[in-house]
Tab-separated table of C-alpha atoms and ligand atoms in Angstrom:
chain	number	residue	atom	x	y	z
A	803	MET	CA	77.706	121.215	74.726
A	804	GLU	CA	76.641	122.556	78.246
A	805	ILE	CA	74.411	120.065	79.486
A	806	ILE	CA	72.476	121.329	82.983
A	807	GLN	CA	70.519	118.364	85.230
A	808	PRO	CA	69.354	118.581	88.458
A	809	LYS	CA	71.524	117.852	91.320
A	810	GLU	CA	70.927	115.051	93.962
A	811	GLY	CA	68.219	116.980	96.590
A	812	GLU	CA	67.948	120.028	93.961
A	813	THR	CA	64.834	119.204	92.319
A	814	LEU	CA	62.123	121.164	93.821
A	815	ASP	CA	59.603	119.149	96.119
A	816	ILE	CA	61.713	116.045	96.086
A	817	GLU	CA	60.499	115.193	99.310
A	818	LEU	CA	57.102	114.908	98.684
A	819	GLU	CA	57.616	112.721	95.634
A	820	GLU	CA	59.581	110.408	97.706
A	821	SER	CA	57.052	110.117	99.901
A	822	LEU	CA	54.506	109.586	96.918
A	823	LEU	CA	56.039	107.300	95.586
A	824	ALA	CA	56.636	105.191	98.391
A	825	LYS	CA	52.898	105.522	99.239
A	826	ASN	CA	51.973	104.224	95.800
A	827	LYS	CA	54.486	101.039	95.978
A	828	GLN	CA	52.828	100.143	99.441
A	829	LEU	CA	49.270	100.696	97.534
A	830	ALA	CA	50.675	98.679	94.705
A	831	GLU	CA	51.342	96.041	96.929
A	832	GLY	CA	47.999	95.758	98.388
A	833	ASN	CA	46.756	95.453	95.160
A	834	ARG	CA	48.636	92.470	94.213
A	835	VAL	CA	47.662	90.574	97.683
A	836	VAL	CA	44.014	91.170	96.378
A	837	LEU	CA	44.943	90.028	92.712
A	838	ASP	CA	46.394	87.165	94.153
A	839	LYS	CA	43.875	85.862	96.873
A	840	ASN	CA	41.360	86.105	93.707
A	841	GLY	CA	44.058	84.018	91.408
A	842	ILE	CA	43.739	86.938	88.900
A	843	ILE	CA	46.784	87.876	86.860
A	844	ALA	CA	46.968	91.419	85.895
A	845	ILE	CA	49.064	92.926	82.781
A	846	ASP	CA	50.203	96.634	83.113
A	847	ILE	CA	49.831	98.304	79.001
A	848	MET	CA	51.809	101.275	78.913
A	849	GLY	CA	52.688	102.581	75.685
A	850	SER	CA	52.201	106.461	73.900
A	851	ILE	CA	48.945	107.811	72.599
A	852	GLY	CA	48.424	105.932	69.283
A	853	SER	CA	51.002	103.042	69.684
A	854	GLY	CA	48.230	100.683	69.284
A	855	LYS	CA	47.345	99.597	73.374
A	856	THR	CA	43.526	99.550	72.423
A	857	SER	CA	44.450	97.303	69.471
A	858	LEU	CA	46.350	95.257	71.402
A	859	ILE	CA	44.114	94.250	73.870
A	860	GLN	CA	41.389	93.983	71.623
A	861	ASN	CA	43.599	90.931	70.036
A	862	LEU	CA	44.377	89.587	73.371
A	863	LEU	CA	40.884	89.735	74.059
A	864	LYS	CA	39.841	88.189	70.622
A	865	GLN	CA	41.916	85.287	71.181
A	866	LEU	CA	41.320	84.704	75.132
A	867	LYS	CA	38.279	85.321	75.803
A	868	ASP	CA	36.780	81.626	75.058
A	869	LYS	CA	39.442	80.235	77.706
A	870	TYR	CA	39.255	83.043	80.349
A	871	LYS	CA	37.129	85.348	82.044
A	872	ILE	CA	38.704	88.967	81.071
A	873	GLY	CA	38.264	92.299	83.462
A	874	VAL	CA	39.714	95.422	81.579
A	875	ILE	CA	40.542	98.528	83.355
A	876	ALA	CA	40.975	101.356	81.127
A	877	GLY	CA	43.141	104.814	81.805
A	878	ASP	CA	42.523	108.032	80.062
A	879	LEU	CA	42.538	111.502	80.817
A	880	THR	CA	38.740	112.039	80.009
A	881	THR	CA	37.003	110.205	77.631
A	882	GLU	CA	35.385	106.575	77.317
A	883	ILE	CA	36.844	105.386	73.722
A	884	ASP	CA	39.057	102.641	74.576
A	885	ALA	CA	36.910	101.449	77.300
A	886	GLU	CA	33.918	101.210	74.402
A	887	ARG	CA	36.046	99.264	71.820
A	888	LEU	CA	37.512	97.120	74.843
A	889	GLU	CA	33.608	96.013	75.562
A	890	GLU	CA	33.169	93.138	73.055
A	891	GLY	CA	35.150	90.020	74.520
A	892	SER	CA	35.588	91.200	78.278
A	893	THR	CA	33.303	90.424	80.974
A	894	GLN	CA	33.998	93.472	83.435
A	895	ILE	CA	35.259	96.635	82.285
A	896	VAL	CA	35.932	99.952	84.246
A	897	GLN	CA	37.115	103.450	83.076
A	898	VAL	CA	39.502	105.609	85.244
A	899	HIS	CA	39.461	108.954	84.212
A	900	THR	CA	42.880	110.760	85.640
A	901	GLY	CA	41.887	114.192	85.034
A	902	LYS	CA	44.792	116.150	84.151
A	903	GLU	CA	46.946	113.356	85.908
A	904	CYS	CA	49.455	111.786	83.151
A	905	HIS	CA	49.485	107.923	84.582
A	906	LEU	CA	47.637	105.499	86.503
A	907	ASP	CA	48.624	104.950	90.274
A	908	ALA	CA	48.013	102.227	92.502
A	909	ASN	CA	45.460	104.234	94.320
A	910	LEU	CA	43.162	104.367	91.680
A	911	ILE	CA	43.413	100.993	90.818
A	912	LYS	CA	42.229	99.767	94.295
A	913	ARG	CA	39.382	101.531	93.822
A	914	ALA	CA	38.979	100.691	90.361
A	915	LEU	CA	39.309	96.968	92.031
A	916	GLU	CA	36.741	97.813	94.560
A	917	THR	CA	33.968	97.771	91.854
A	918	VAL	CA	34.937	94.496	90.436
A	919	ASN	CA	33.511	91.381	91.037
A	920	LEU	CA	37.111	89.884	91.712
A	921	ALA	CA	35.788	86.282	91.803
A	922	ALA	CA	34.329	86.665	88.229
A	923	ILE	CA	37.634	87.293	86.286
A	924	ASP	CA	40.856	85.390	85.744
A	925	ILE	CA	42.842	87.525	83.811
A	926	LEU	CA	42.937	91.764	84.379
A	927	PHE	CA	44.026	93.946	81.591
A	928	ILE	CA	44.816	97.778	83.140
A	929	GLU	CA	45.634	100.173	79.924
A	930	ASN	CA	47.723	102.776	81.178
A	931	VAL	CA	47.342	106.597	80.367
A	932	GLY	CA	49.300	106.886	77.172
A	933	ASN	CA	52.817	108.027	78.342
A	934	LEU	CA	56.010	106.763	78.225
A	935	ILE	CA	57.465	108.303	80.971
A	936	CYS	CA	55.825	108.574	84.475
A	937	PRO	CA	54.164	105.120	84.579
A	938	ALA	CA	57.345	103.555	85.041
A	939	GLU	CA	57.376	105.182	88.119
A	940	PHE	CA	53.707	104.189	89.171
A	941	PRO	CA	53.694	100.337	89.539
A	942	LEU	CA	49.822	99.310	89.901
A	943	GLY	CA	50.511	95.928	91.704
A	944	ALA	CA	50.236	94.115	88.180
A	945	HIS	CA	52.396	90.399	87.737
A	946	LYS	CA	54.066	92.003	84.331
A	947	ARG	CA	54.289	95.071	82.305
A	948	LEU	CA	53.994	95.268	78.897
A	949	VAL	CA	55.291	98.335	76.590
A	950	VAL	CA	54.076	99.139	73.298
A	951	ILE	CA	55.471	100.568	70.957
A	952	SER	CA	55.337	101.628	67.025
A	953	VAL	CA	57.931	102.086	63.958
A	954	THR	CA	55.816	105.269	63.392
A	955	GLU	CA	57.225	106.740	66.898
A	956	GLY	CA	60.386	107.149	65.169
A	957	PRO	CA	63.955	104.991	65.346
A	958	TYR	CA	64.746	106.407	69.045
A	959	MET	CA	61.974	105.634	71.305
A	960	VAL	CA	63.439	103.400	73.452
A	961	ILE	CA	66.320	105.508	74.040
A	962	LYS	CA	64.984	108.229	74.992
A	963	HIS	CA	62.866	106.494	77.403
A	964	PRO	CA	65.151	104.170	79.716
A	965	PHE	CA	63.174	103.851	82.823
A	966	ILE	CA	59.945	102.258	81.132
A	967	PHE	CA	61.821	99.783	79.251
A	968	ARG	CA	63.563	98.483	82.251
A	969	GLU	CA	60.325	98.192	84.208
A	970	ALA	CA	59.355	96.689	80.818
A	971	THR	CA	58.413	92.141	81.169
A	972	ILE	CA	57.095	92.415	77.714
A	973	VAL	CA	57.976	94.729	74.478
A	974	ALA	CA	55.548	94.985	71.816
A	975	ILE	CA	57.076	96.437	68.712
A	976	ASN	CA	53.894	97.151	66.816
A	977	LYS	CA	52.747	98.277	63.384
A	978	VAL	CA	55.867	96.169	62.008
A	979	ASP	CA	54.110	96.375	58.203
A	980	LEU	CA	55.282	100.083	58.104
A	981	LYS	CA	58.688	99.918	59.109
A	982	GLU	CA	59.751	99.940	55.459
A	983	HIS	CA	57.919	103.201	55.173
A	984	MET	CA	59.325	104.801	58.381
A	985	GLY	CA	62.841	103.829	57.687
A	986	VAL	CA	62.908	102.375	60.839
A	987	SER	CA	64.561	99.085	62.129
A	988	THR	CA	62.756	96.817	63.993
A	989	ALA	CA	65.613	94.657	65.097
A	990	LYS	CA	67.847	98.218	66.164
A	991	LEU	CA	64.774	98.964	68.278
A	992	LYS	CA	64.791	95.073	70.024
A	993	GLU	CA	69.036	95.921	70.310
A	994	ASP	CA	68.098	99.083	72.461
A	995	VAL	CA	65.110	97.149	74.502
A	996	LEU	CA	67.753	94.146	75.210
A	997	LYS	CA	70.778	96.837	76.318
A	998	MET	CA	69.213	97.945	78.934
A	999	ASN	CA	66.712	95.218	80.321
A	1000	PRO	CA	68.396	91.973	79.173
A	1001	LYS	CA	65.822	89.915	80.433
A	1002	ALA	CA	62.506	91.509	78.593
A	1003	LYS	CA	60.863	89.317	76.228
A	1004	VAL	CA	60.500	91.458	72.732
A	1005	VAL	CA	57.703	90.516	70.269
A	1006	GLU	CA	56.828	92.397	66.704
A	1007	THR	CA	53.277	92.717	66.248
A	1008	ASN	CA	50.581	93.627	63.992
A	1009	CYS	CA	47.657	94.426	65.224
A	1010	VAL	CA	45.391	94.509	62.061
A	1011	THR	CA	46.750	90.980	60.798
A	1012	GLY	CA	47.379	89.408	64.124
A	1013	GLU	CA	50.896	88.978	63.581
A	1014	GLY	CA	52.830	88.705	66.870
A	1015	ILE	CA	49.619	88.372	69.246
A	1016	LYS	CA	49.906	84.570	70.187
A	1017	GLU	CA	53.716	85.249	71.051
A	1018	ILE	CA	52.706	88.092	73.595
A	1019	ILE	CA	50.061	85.232	75.066
A	1020	GLN	CA	52.500	82.884	75.448
A	1021	CYS	CA	55.616	85.654	76.955
A	1022	MET	CA	52.039	86.014	79.430
A	1023	ASN	CA	52.010	82.596	80.324
A	1024	PHE	CA	48.793	82.381	79.004
A	1025	GLN	CA	47.511	79.671	76.777
B	2221	LIG	MG1	44.094	103.705	73.823
B	2222	LIG	ZN1	51.936	111.075	84.750
C-alpha cells in the first residue's frame, strides 16, 4: 500500500502554525501564573462530541460542590447547551463560543479568566470543544488534562489519536455499561493508552450510575 505524508517543512503555512503554537504556549504559561496566584486548580477536559464530557463534569460538580467553589468554562462552537447543564453545582460559569474554531486556545481562556472572580473559586473545570485532534496542541494553562472516551466510539479511538493521549494526565473510559453491546474491550483501550503514555491514570466510568467518579476525583488530588 502506498502511503503519502507531508515531508519535513512541506506542510502549507508551517511557519505560521509554529508561531501560533509558540504564542499559545506563552499565553498558557501566563494563564497558569494567574491560576496559581489565585490558588485555583484547573482541569482541561477533552474528548469527542458525545463522549460524555458534560455528564462527567456534572458528576464531579455533584460530588465536589459542598467542599469547593467551582468555576466552569464551557467551550462550544455556537450553543449554550453545556453551560446550562453545568449551572447547577458551579458558582461561576462562562460560555466561550469558538465559532468555526474546533478547539479552545489559551487566548480565549485568558479572556474568560478576565470575566471570572478568581478569588472566589478553588477549582476550574474547562470543557474543551468536542474534538480529539487539535486540543492536544493547544495547552490552556490547566494543571491537568483529562481525556474522556466512550466505548460507543469503537475500539480504535485511542490508537488513532496518539497526540491527545500523550498529553493526558487522566483518561476516563466512559459508558462502560455498554461495552458488551459494543463488543469493545476496556482492558484493550487501557492498554493502548498506557502504551502511549505510561504515566496516565485510566479510570472506567459510567456517568449514569456515578461509577468511577470518586476515582477520577482522587486522580485530580481532590478529596
Ligand atoms: Mg459537552
Ligand atoms: Zn481545532
